[in-house]
Amino acid sequence: MVESGGCSAKISPKQLEEVLKLLHLPEDPDILVGFETHDDAGVYKVNDDLALVVTTDFFPPVCSDPYEFGQIAAANSISDVYAMGGKPVIALNIMMFPASKLPMEAFAEILKGGADKASEAGVKIIGGHTIDDYPPKYGLAVTGYVHPKKIITNSGARAGDALILTKPLGTGIILAGQRLGIAGEKDINEAKRQMKLLNRTGAEVMKKFSIRGATDVTGFGLAGHALKMARASKVTITLDMKKVPLIGSTYKIIDEGCIPGAAFRNLDFADPDTRFAEDLDYNLKMIAFDAQTSGGLLMCVPQNLTESVLSDLHAAGLTSSAVIGSIQKKTDKYLIINN
Ligand code: CO
Ligand code: CO
Ligand code: CO
């Protein structure tokens, strides 16, 4: 029942930035991360040993099974706490549901999927809010703990770091392909498996190696989130698109003409700050901007640690994890996209 499900339903990053500019930023020394750096979550210091990581995400269905939708939405919401180096603790349900149009069993199944995924993450859902609305939308507002000196942010990328991605790309393209009937069952199932996967294990590896710069890849696509990180860290990030792991036939589905609208919105946002290789493959370019739902962690890893970080990620079951780019001193553009 939806035109764009999951994180592809986000407002265009360009429009969002224009509106955020009009907002007055609250001033308080205890706000450790606010919205200037476009981070995954806000961080507020409670005392010298404890800060709260707070975030919310919700979106329309990405699949027809309400239980799976609940799982995916919850995994996606909780991911922002992991991306900041936090431990998610409690959450609230956010639900919009058309009670007169859909059976209440579907409502219950969405909440059950969310609750099961939250409990897998060790998160307790302790309340929520529901309104009657069509089409359904679901997600969580999540609160986590982080040590004030161990926050992982968009501004933590350093020249010389390698860029590692923990999940393959392609969820936006495959879900759009599914609506057009050109995505295969195997690819759809793999996309769903990846979207349900918590970023917890990736976050544990980041903590073990004291990684300081990271984000998760969601609605603005790999390139959009990399750009936000490059701007916040005042560095240039290079993406080597041929090294990026892809889900199944993602590349081929573009050949058949399927590119979701969100990819063009993301491209439009990043274009002024990006240098594209002259021979850049068109499909790889659009994959870089494909909106991901519940995507992987994108982390900045000092060169001497990349081998160890990769082998830990692989051992933890994140077998697609790969070095997909690098970080250098700021040049004329924040982002470079190569083949
Ligand atoms: Co995020
Ligand atoms: Co988010
Ligand atoms: Co209320």
mmCIF file of C-alpha atoms and ligand atoms in Angstrom:
data_model
loop_
_atom_site.group_PDB
_atom_site.id
_atom_site.type_symbol
_atom_site.label_atom_id
_atom_site.label_comp_id
_atom_site.label_asym_id
_atom_site.label_seq_id
_atom_site.Cartn_x
_atom_site.Cartn_y
_atom_site.Cartn_z
ATOM 1 C CA MET A 1 0.000 0.000 0.000
ATOM 2 C CA VAL A 2 2.996 2.356 -0.038
ATOM 3 C CA GLU A 3 4.834 4.317 -2.707
ATOM 4 C CA SER A 4 8.099 4.349 -0.791
ATOM 5 C CA GLY A 5 8.524 2.178 2.277
ATOM 6 C CA GLY A 6 11.234 2.197 4.913
ATOM 7 C CA CYS A 7 13.908 4.863 4.994
ATOM 8 C CA SER A 8 13.246 5.798 1.347
ATOM 9 C CA ALA A 9 10.185 7.641 2.694
ATOM 10 C CA LYS A 10 12.443 10.236 4.335
ATOM 11 C CA ILE A 11 12.100 13.916 3.385
ATOM 12 C CA SER A 12 14.811 14.933 0.906
ATOM 13 C CA PRO A 13 18.057 15.759 2.764
ATOM 14 C CA LYS A 14 18.291 19.084 0.900
ATOM 15 C CA GLN A 15 14.842 20.242 2.041
ATOM 16 C CA LEU A 16 15.528 19.025 5.569
ATOM 17 C CA GLU A 17 18.779 20.992 5.789
ATOM 18 C CA GLU A 18 17.059 24.186 4.638
ATOM 19 C CA VAL A 19 14.422 23.864 7.354
ATOM 20 C CA LEU A 20 16.888 22.918 10.102
ATOM 21 C CA LYS A 21 18.831 26.124 9.366
ATOM 22 C CA LEU A 22 15.791 28.105 10.569
ATOM 23 C CA LEU A 23 15.743 26.392 13.958
ATOM 24 C CA HIS A 24 17.373 27.950 16.964
ATOM 25 C CA LEU A 25 19.978 25.548 18.379
ATOM 26 C CA PRO A 26 19.596 25.092 22.108
ATOM 27 C CA GLU A 27 22.712 26.023 24.083
ATOM 28 C CA ASP A 28 23.698 23.843 26.994
ATOM 29 C CA PRO A 29 27.171 22.527 27.846
ATOM 30 C CA ASP A 30 25.626 19.141 28.623
ATOM 31 C CA ILE A 31 24.468 18.686 25.001
ATOM 32 C CA LEU A 32 27.427 16.639 23.785
ATOM 33 C CA VAL A 33 25.972 15.981 20.317
ATOM 34 C CA GLY A 34 23.232 18.204 18.902
ATOM 35 C CA PHE A 35 21.940 18.425 15.358
ATOM 36 C CA GLU A 36 24.684 20.615 13.808
ATOM 37 C CA THR A 37 26.710 17.551 12.819
ATOM 38 C CA HIS A 38 23.677 15.585 11.532
ATOM 39 C CA ASP A 39 24.566 12.670 13.742
ATOM 40 C CA ASP A 40 22.456 9.544 14.197
ATOM 41 C CA ALA A 41 21.295 10.545 17.665
ATOM 42 C CA GLY A 42 21.497 13.355 20.184
ATOM 43 C CA VAL A 43 23.706 12.849 23.246
ATOM 44 C CA TYR A 44 23.082 14.521 26.606
ATOM 45 C CA LYS A 45 25.480 14.342 29.532
ATOM 46 C CA VAL A 46 24.043 13.263 32.882
ATOM 47 C CA ASN A 47 27.343 13.152 34.798
ATOM 48 C CA ASP A 48 31.029 12.505 34.079
ATOM 49 C CA ASP A 49 30.424 8.782 33.580
ATOM 50 C CA LEU A 50 27.049 8.750 31.862
ATOM 51 C CA ALA A 51 25.370 10.367 28.890
ATOM 52 C CA LEU A 52 22.021 9.537 27.282
ATOM 53 C CA VAL A 53 21.806 8.730 23.561
ATOM 54 C CA VAL A 54 18.313 9.597 22.282
ATOM 55 C CA THR A 55 16.903 8.918 18.839
ATOM 56 C CA THR A 56 13.726 8.156 16.940
ATOM 57 C CA ASP A 57 12.948 6.653 13.537
ATOM 58 C CA PHE A 58 9.653 5.487 12.046
ATOM 59 C CA PHE A 59 8.475 4.720 8.530
ATOM 60 C CA PRO A 60 5.844 3.029 6.311
ATOM 61 C CA PRO A 61 6.045 -0.743 5.645
ATOM 62 C CA VAL A 62 8.938 -2.224 3.666
ATOM 63 C CA CYS A 63 7.233 -5.612 3.289
ATOM 64 C CA SER A 64 3.754 -7.094 3.424
ATOM 65 C CA ASP A 65 4.309 -9.271 6.519
ATOM 66 C CA PRO A 66 3.415 -7.097 9.539
ATOM 67 C CA TYR A 67 5.605 -9.077 11.955
ATOM 68 C CA GLU A 68 8.668 -8.691 9.736
ATOM 69 C CA PHE A 69 7.899 -4.998 9.272
ATOM 70 C CA GLY A 70 7.907 -4.589 13.065
ATOM 71 C CA GLN A 71 11.249 -6.376 13.348
ATOM 72 C CA ILE A 72 12.859 -4.271 10.613
ATOM 73 C CA ALA A 73 11.518 -0.963 11.954
ATOM 74 C CA ALA A 74 12.803 -1.753 15.450
ATOM 75 C CA ALA A 75 16.241 -2.905 14.240
ATOM 76 C CA ASN A 76 16.492 0.320 12.241
ATOM 77 C CA SER A 77 15.488 2.561 15.164
ATOM 78 C CA ILE A 78 17.867 0.899 17.620
ATOM 79 C CA SER A 79 20.730 1.104 15.100
ATOM 80 C CA ASP A 80 21.229 4.837 15.678
ATOM 81 C CA VAL A 81 22.226 4.133 19.297
ATOM 82 C CA TYR A 82 24.741 1.492 18.165
ATOM 83 C CA ALA A 83 26.144 3.907 15.565
ATOM 84 C CA MET A 84 26.928 6.397 18.373
ATOM 85 C CA GLY A 85 28.774 3.781 20.442
ATOM 86 C CA GLY A 86 25.883 3.508 22.898
ATOM 87 C CA LYS A 87 24.102 0.669 24.654
ATOM 88 C CA PRO A 88 20.353 0.838 23.886
ATOM 89 C CA VAL A 89 18.291 0.443 27.068
ATOM 90 C CA ILE A 90 14.644 1.556 26.800
ATOM 91 C CA ALA A 91 12.258 2.517 24.007
ATOM 92 C CA LEU A 92 8.772 3.811 23.214
ATOM 93 C CA ASN A 93 6.604 2.574 20.358
ATOM 94 C CA ILE A 94 5.497 5.093 17.736
ATOM 95 C CA MET A 95 2.590 3.765 15.687
ATOM 96 C CA MET A 96 0.274 5.098 13.026
ATOM 97 C CA PHE A 97 -2.346 2.539 12.050
ATOM 98 C CA PRO A 98 -5.529 2.694 9.940
ATOM 99 C CA ALA A 99 -7.832 0.873 12.353
ATOM 100 C CA SER A 100 -10.855 0.987 10.011
ATOM 101 C CA LYS A 101 -8.915 -0.254 6.942
ATOM 102 C CA LEU A 102 -6.716 -3.057 8.285
ATOM 103 C CA PRO A 103 -7.336 -5.954 10.674
ATOM 104 C CA MET A 104 -6.221 -5.376 14.247
ATOM 105 C CA GLU A 105 -4.223 -8.624 14.003
ATOM 106 C CA ALA A 106 -1.813 -6.735 11.734
ATOM 107 C CA PHE A 107 -1.497 -4.017 14.365
ATOM 108 C CA ALA A 108 -0.659 -6.635 16.989
ATOM 109 C CA GLU A 109 1.827 -8.393 14.692
ATOM 110 C CA ILE A 110 3.746 -5.161 13.998
ATOM 111 C CA LEU A 111 4.051 -4.485 17.731
ATOM 112 C CA LYS A 112 5.052 -8.092 18.382
ATOM 113 C CA GLY A 113 7.795 -7.941 15.731
ATOM 114 C CA GLY A 114 9.066 -4.711 17.278
ATOM 115 C CA ALA A 115 8.972 -6.136 20.801
ATOM 116 C CA ASP A 116 10.803 -9.324 19.810
ATOM 117 C CA LYS A 117 13.562 -7.381 18.020
ATOM 118 C CA ALA A 118 13.867 -4.976 20.955
ATOM 119 C CA SER A 119 14.230 -7.823 23.412
ATOM 120 C CA GLU A 120 16.895 -9.437 21.187
ATOM 121 C CA ALA A 121 18.776 -6.116 21.587
ATOM 122 C CA GLY A 122 18.186 -6.108 25.361
ATOM 123 C CA VAL A 123 15.884 -3.079 24.993
ATOM 124 C CA LYS A 124 12.751 -2.727 27.133
ATOM 125 C CA ILE A 125 9.751 -1.082 25.484
ATOM 126 C CA ILE A 126 8.034 0.822 28.294
ATOM 127 C CA GLY A 127 5.343 2.810 26.514
ATOM 128 C CA GLY A 128 4.271 4.380 23.273
ATOM 129 C CA HIS A 129 1.762 6.391 21.336
ATOM 130 C CA THR A 130 -0.660 5.443 18.567
ATOM 131 C CA ILE A 131 -2.754 7.469 16.153
ATOM 132 C CA ASP A 132 -5.200 6.403 13.459
ATOM 133 C CA ASP A 133 -3.565 7.075 10.111
ATOM 134 C CA TYR A 134 -3.138 5.606 6.644
ATOM 135 C CA PRO A 135 -0.818 4.030 5.544
ATOM 136 C CA PRO A 136 0.657 2.485 8.704
ATOM 137 C CA LYS A 137 3.958 3.751 10.050
ATOM 138 C CA TYR A 138 5.947 2.262 12.873
ATOM 139 C CA GLY A 139 9.185 2.785 14.742
ATOM 140 C CA LEU A 140 10.722 3.414 18.130
ATOM 141 C CA ALA A 141 12.067 6.296 20.155
ATOM 142 C CA VAL A 142 15.127 4.734 21.788
ATOM 143 C CA THR A 143 17.257 5.835 24.730
ATOM 144 C CA GLY A 144 20.686 4.380 25.383
ATOM 145 C CA TYR A 145 23.691 4.881 27.617
ATOM 146 C CA VAL A 146 27.150 5.958 26.519
ATOM 147 C CA HIS A 147 30.268 7.065 28.384
ATOM 148 C CA PRO A 148 30.700 10.804 27.628
ATOM 149 C CA LYS A 149 34.279 10.209 26.468
ATOM 150 C CA LYS A 150 33.449 7.207 24.261
ATOM 151 C CA ILE A 151 30.879 8.698 21.896
ATOM 152 C CA ILE A 152 31.232 7.701 18.241
ATOM 153 C CA THR A 153 30.227 10.534 15.911
ATOM 154 C CA ASN A 154 30.125 11.848 12.355
ATOM 155 C CA SER A 155 32.919 14.250 13.324
ATOM 156 C CA GLY A 156 35.346 11.472 14.313
ATOM 157 C CA ALA A 157 36.694 10.650 10.806
ATOM 158 C CA ARG A 158 40.440 11.295 10.454
ATOM 159 C CA ALA A 159 42.646 11.662 7.367
ATOM 160 C CA GLY A 160 44.419 8.348 6.816
ATOM 161 C CA ASP A 161 41.536 6.197 8.096
ATOM 162 C CA ALA A 162 40.038 3.427 5.972
ATOM 163 C CA LEU A 163 36.272 3.236 5.527
ATOM 164 C CA ILE A 164 34.589 -0.071 6.392
ATOM 165 C CA LEU A 165 30.944 -0.975 5.641
ATOM 166 C CA THR A 166 29.337 -3.898 7.522
ATOM 167 C CA LYS A 167 26.254 -4.759 5.405
ATOM 168 C CA PRO A 168 25.802 -5.049 1.627
ATOM 169 C CA LEU A 169 23.871 -2.300 -0.207
ATOM 170 C CA GLY A 170 20.774 -2.624 -2.348
ATOM 171 C CA THR A 171 17.697 -2.759 -0.083
ATOM 172 C CA GLY A 172 16.073 0.284 -1.744
ATOM 173 C CA ILE A 173 16.612 -1.000 -5.273
ATOM 174 C CA ILE A 174 15.522 -4.552 -4.453
ATOM 175 C CA LEU A 175 12.327 -3.447 -2.671
ATOM 176 C CA ALA A 176 11.467 -1.183 -5.611
ATOM 177 C CA GLY A 177 12.254 -4.111 -7.938
ATOM 178 C CA GLN A 178 9.889 -6.266 -5.916
ATOM 179 C CA ARG A 179 7.037 -3.792 -6.497
ATOM 180 C CA LEU A 180 7.766 -3.953 -10.243
ATOM 181 C CA GLY A 181 7.999 -7.737 -10.176
ATOM 182 C CA ILE A 182 11.631 -7.814 -11.362
ATOM 183 C CA ALA A 183 13.375 -8.768 -8.090
ATOM 184 C CA GLY A 184 13.775 -12.473 -7.372
ATOM 185 C CA GLU A 185 12.626 -14.267 -4.229
ATOM 186 C CA LYS A 186 16.206 -14.975 -3.147
ATOM 187 C CA ASP A 187 17.228 -11.308 -3.315
ATOM 188 C CA ILE A 188 14.097 -10.167 -1.500
ATOM 189 C CA ASN A 189 14.716 -12.645 1.305
ATOM 190 C CA GLU A 190 18.351 -11.604 1.585
ATOM 191 C CA ALA A 191 17.347 -7.921 1.723
ATOM 192 C CA LYS A 192 14.882 -8.707 4.506
ATOM 193 C CA ARG A 193 17.481 -10.729 6.397
ATOM 194 C CA GLN A 194 19.944 -7.843 6.253
ATOM 195 C CA MET A 195 17.331 -5.286 7.344
ATOM 196 C CA LYS A 196 16.374 -7.408 10.370
ATOM 197 C CA LEU A 197 19.985 -7.832 11.435
ATOM 198 C CA LEU A 198 20.886 -5.731 14.492
ATOM 199 C CA ASN A 199 24.009 -3.567 14.207
ATOM 200 C CA ARG A 200 24.960 -4.747 17.688
ATOM 201 C CA THR A 201 27.847 -7.004 16.681
ATOM 202 C CA GLY A 202 29.335 -4.312 14.446
ATOM 203 C CA ALA A 203 29.046 -1.844 17.318
ATOM 204 C CA GLU A 204 30.813 -4.237 19.707
ATOM 205 C CA VAL A 205 33.748 -4.429 17.284
ATOM 206 C CA MET A 206 33.846 -0.614 17.072
ATOM 207 C CA LYS A 207 34.014 -0.388 20.864
ATOM 208 C CA LYS A 208 36.712 -3.048 21.122
ATOM 209 C CA PHE A 209 38.972 -1.070 18.761
ATOM 210 C CA SER A 210 38.013 2.382 20.151
ATOM 211 C CA ILE A 211 36.681 3.585 16.790
ATOM 212 C CA ARG A 212 35.646 7.263 17.028
ATOM 213 C CA GLY A 213 34.018 8.011 13.661
ATOM 214 C CA ALA A 214 30.977 6.137 12.338
ATOM 215 C CA THR A 215 27.370 6.337 11.237
ATOM 216 C CA ASP A 216 24.783 3.883 9.956
ATOM 217 C CA VAL A 217 23.727 3.871 6.313
ATOM 218 C CA THR A 218 20.005 4.561 5.953
ATOM 219 C CA GLY A 219 17.745 6.884 3.956
ATOM 220 C CA PHE A 220 20.375 9.216 2.504
ATOM 221 C CA GLY A 221 22.299 6.299 1.002
ATOM 222 C CA LEU A 222 25.964 5.398 1.367
ATOM 223 C CA ALA A 223 27.114 8.586 -0.357
ATOM 224 C CA GLY A 224 24.694 10.867 1.528
ATOM 225 C CA HIS A 225 25.787 9.564 4.920
ATOM 226 C CA ALA A 226 29.470 9.587 3.914
ATOM 227 C CA LEU A 227 29.052 13.235 2.897
ATOM 228 C CA LYS A 228 27.501 14.137 6.251
ATOM 229 C CA MET A 229 30.475 12.490 7.954
ATOM 230 C CA ALA A 230 33.002 14.270 5.675
ATOM 231 C CA ARG A 231 31.427 17.658 6.380
ATOM 232 C CA ALA A 232 31.233 17.099 10.154
ATOM 233 C CA SER A 233 34.883 15.901 10.249
ATOM 234 C CA LYS A 234 36.151 18.460 7.666
ATOM 235 C CA VAL A 235 37.823 15.749 5.577
ATOM 236 C CA THR A 236 37.429 14.306 2.084
ATOM 237 C CA ILE A 237 35.990 10.808 1.816
ATOM 238 C CA THR A 238 36.610 8.636 -1.246
ATOM 239 C CA LEU A 239 34.199 5.789 -2.054
ATOM 240 C CA ASP A 240 35.539 2.947 -4.223
ATOM 241 C CA MET A 241 32.240 1.624 -5.513
ATOM 242 C CA LYS A 242 33.573 -1.635 -6.985
ATOM 243 C CA LYS A 243 34.615 -2.679 -3.477
ATOM 244 C CA VAL A 244 31.137 -2.112 -2.048
ATOM 245 C CA PRO A 245 29.339 -5.382 -1.226
ATOM 246 C CA LEU A 246 25.931 -5.698 -2.933
ATOM 247 C CA ILE A 247 22.887 -7.841 -2.255
ATOM 248 C CA GLY A 248 22.327 -10.386 -5.067
ATOM 249 C CA SER A 249 21.163 -8.846 -8.351
ATOM 250 C CA THR A 250 21.071 -5.200 -7.204
ATOM 251 C CA TYR A 251 23.294 -4.154 -10.120
ATOM 252 C CA LYS A 252 21.216 -6.044 -12.699
ATOM 253 C CA ILE A 253 17.911 -4.647 -11.442
ATOM 254 C CA ILE A 254 19.159 -1.135 -12.316
ATOM 255 C CA ASP A 255 19.904 -2.377 -15.836
ATOM 256 C CA GLU A 256 16.196 -3.087 -16.125
ATOM 257 C CA GLY A 257 15.464 0.562 -15.432
ATOM 258 C CA CYS A 258 14.556 0.349 -11.756
ATOM 259 C CA ILE A 259 16.004 3.248 -9.738
ATOM 260 C CA PRO A 260 13.909 4.483 -6.798
ATOM 261 C CA GLY A 261 13.149 8.219 -6.609
ATOM 262 C CA ALA A 262 14.951 8.551 -3.262
ATOM 263 C CA ALA A 263 18.271 7.859 -5.022
ATOM 264 C CA PHE A 264 17.765 10.918 -7.238
ATOM 265 C CA ARG A 265 16.845 13.086 -4.218
ATOM 266 C CA ASN A 266 20.024 11.936 -2.460
ATOM 267 C CA LEU A 267 22.124 12.593 -5.565
ATOM 268 C CA ASP A 268 20.668 16.089 -5.849
ATOM 269 C CA PHE A 269 21.650 16.776 -2.221
ATOM 270 C CA ALA A 270 25.252 15.564 -2.548
ATOM 271 C CA ASP A 271 26.001 16.765 -6.071
ATOM 272 C CA PRO A 272 27.570 20.192 -5.261
ATOM 273 C CA ASP A 273 30.023 18.636 -2.768
ATOM 274 C CA THR A 274 30.953 15.574 -4.836
ATOM 275 C CA ARG A 275 33.525 14.817 -7.521
ATOM 276 C CA PHE A 276 32.500 11.895 -9.711
ATOM 277 C CA ALA A 277 35.190 9.911 -11.540
ATOM 278 C CA GLU A 278 34.911 10.635 -15.261
ATOM 279 C CA ASP A 279 34.514 6.964 -16.082
ATOM 280 C CA LEU A 280 32.164 6.271 -13.150
ATOM 281 C CA ASP A 281 29.803 3.406 -13.940
ATOM 282 C CA TYR A 282 26.228 4.738 -13.911
ATOM 283 C CA ASN A 283 24.757 1.797 -11.963
ATOM 284 C CA LEU A 284 27.444 2.054 -9.279
ATOM 285 C CA LYS A 285 26.786 5.787 -9.035
ATOM 286 C CA MET A 286 23.083 5.215 -8.384
ATOM 287 C CA ILE A 287 23.824 2.394 -5.922
ATOM 288 C CA ALA A 288 25.915 4.889 -3.922
ATOM 289 C CA PHE A 289 22.764 6.997 -3.501
ATOM 290 C CA ASP A 290 20.261 4.165 -2.968
ATOM 291 C CA ALA A 291 18.250 4.735 0.242
ATOM 292 C CA GLN A 292 18.953 1.870 2.624
ATOM 293 C CA THR A 293 16.562 0.693 5.312
ATOM 294 C CA SER A 294 18.289 -0.575 8.453
ATOM 295 C CA GLY A 295 21.644 -0.539 6.635
ATOM 296 C CA GLY A 296 25.064 -1.355 8.019
ATOM 297 C CA LEU A 297 27.599 0.616 10.002
ATOM 298 C CA LEU A 298 30.029 2.817 8.094
ATOM 299 C CA MET A 299 33.126 3.167 10.239
ATOM 300 C CA CYS A 300 36.414 5.071 10.017
ATOM 301 C CA VAL A 301 39.229 2.745 10.999
ATOM 302 C CA PRO A 302 42.922 3.638 11.446
ATOM 303 C CA GLN A 303 44.946 1.825 8.739
ATOM 304 C CA ASN A 304 46.933 -0.282 11.225
ATOM 305 C CA LEU A 305 43.683 -1.735 12.628
ATOM 306 C CA THR A 306 41.772 -2.524 9.422
ATOM 307 C CA GLU A 307 42.921 -6.166 9.168
ATOM 308 C CA SER A 308 41.967 -6.907 12.787
ATOM 309 C CA VAL A 309 38.650 -5.059 12.588
ATOM 310 C CA LEU A 310 37.701 -6.886 9.368
ATOM 311 C CA SER A 311 38.605 -10.285 10.720
ATOM 312 C CA ASP A 312 36.557 -9.636 13.886
ATOM 313 C CA LEU A 313 33.562 -8.492 11.798
ATOM 314 C CA HIS A 314 33.811 -11.564 9.575
ATOM 315 C CA ALA A 315 34.152 -13.867 12.587
ATOM 316 C CA ALA A 316 31.044 -12.245 14.113
ATOM 317 C CA GLY A 317 29.026 -13.252 11.032
ATOM 318 C CA LEU A 318 29.155 -9.921 9.189
ATOM 319 C CA THR A 319 30.737 -11.688 6.240
ATOM 320 C CA SER A 320 30.076 -8.905 3.700
ATOM 321 C CA SER A 321 32.129 -6.375 5.685
ATOM 322 C CA ALA A 322 34.753 -4.743 3.485
ATOM 323 C CA VAL A 323 37.018 -1.737 3.125
ATOM 324 C CA ILE A 324 35.122 0.424 0.627
ATOM 325 C CA GLY A 325 36.983 3.703 0.715
ATOM 326 C CA SER A 326 39.393 6.016 2.433
ATOM 327 C CA ILE A 327 39.653 9.342 4.173
ATOM 328 C CA GLN A 328 42.075 12.114 3.366
ATOM 329 C CA LYS A 329 42.675 15.786 4.194
ATOM 330 C CA LYS A 330 39.957 18.059 2.863
ATOM 331 C CA THR A 331 40.365 18.827 -0.854
ATOM 332 C CA ASP A 332 38.083 20.974 -3.040
ATOM 333 C CA LYS A 333 35.207 18.494 -2.605
ATOM 334 C CA TYR A 334 34.053 16.620 0.500
ATOM 335 C CA LEU A 335 33.215 13.465 -1.411
ATOM 336 C CA ILE A 336 34.880 11.593 -4.268
ATOM 337 C CA ILE A 337 33.085 8.678 -5.930
ATOM 338 C CA ASN A 338 35.248 6.286 -7.963
ATOM 339 C CA ASN A 339 34.537 2.980 -9.662
HETATM 340 CO CO CO B 1 21.357 6.808 11.470
HETATM 341 CO CO CO B 2 17.837 7.721 12.282
HETATM 342 CO CO CO B 3 0.791 10.172 24.359
#
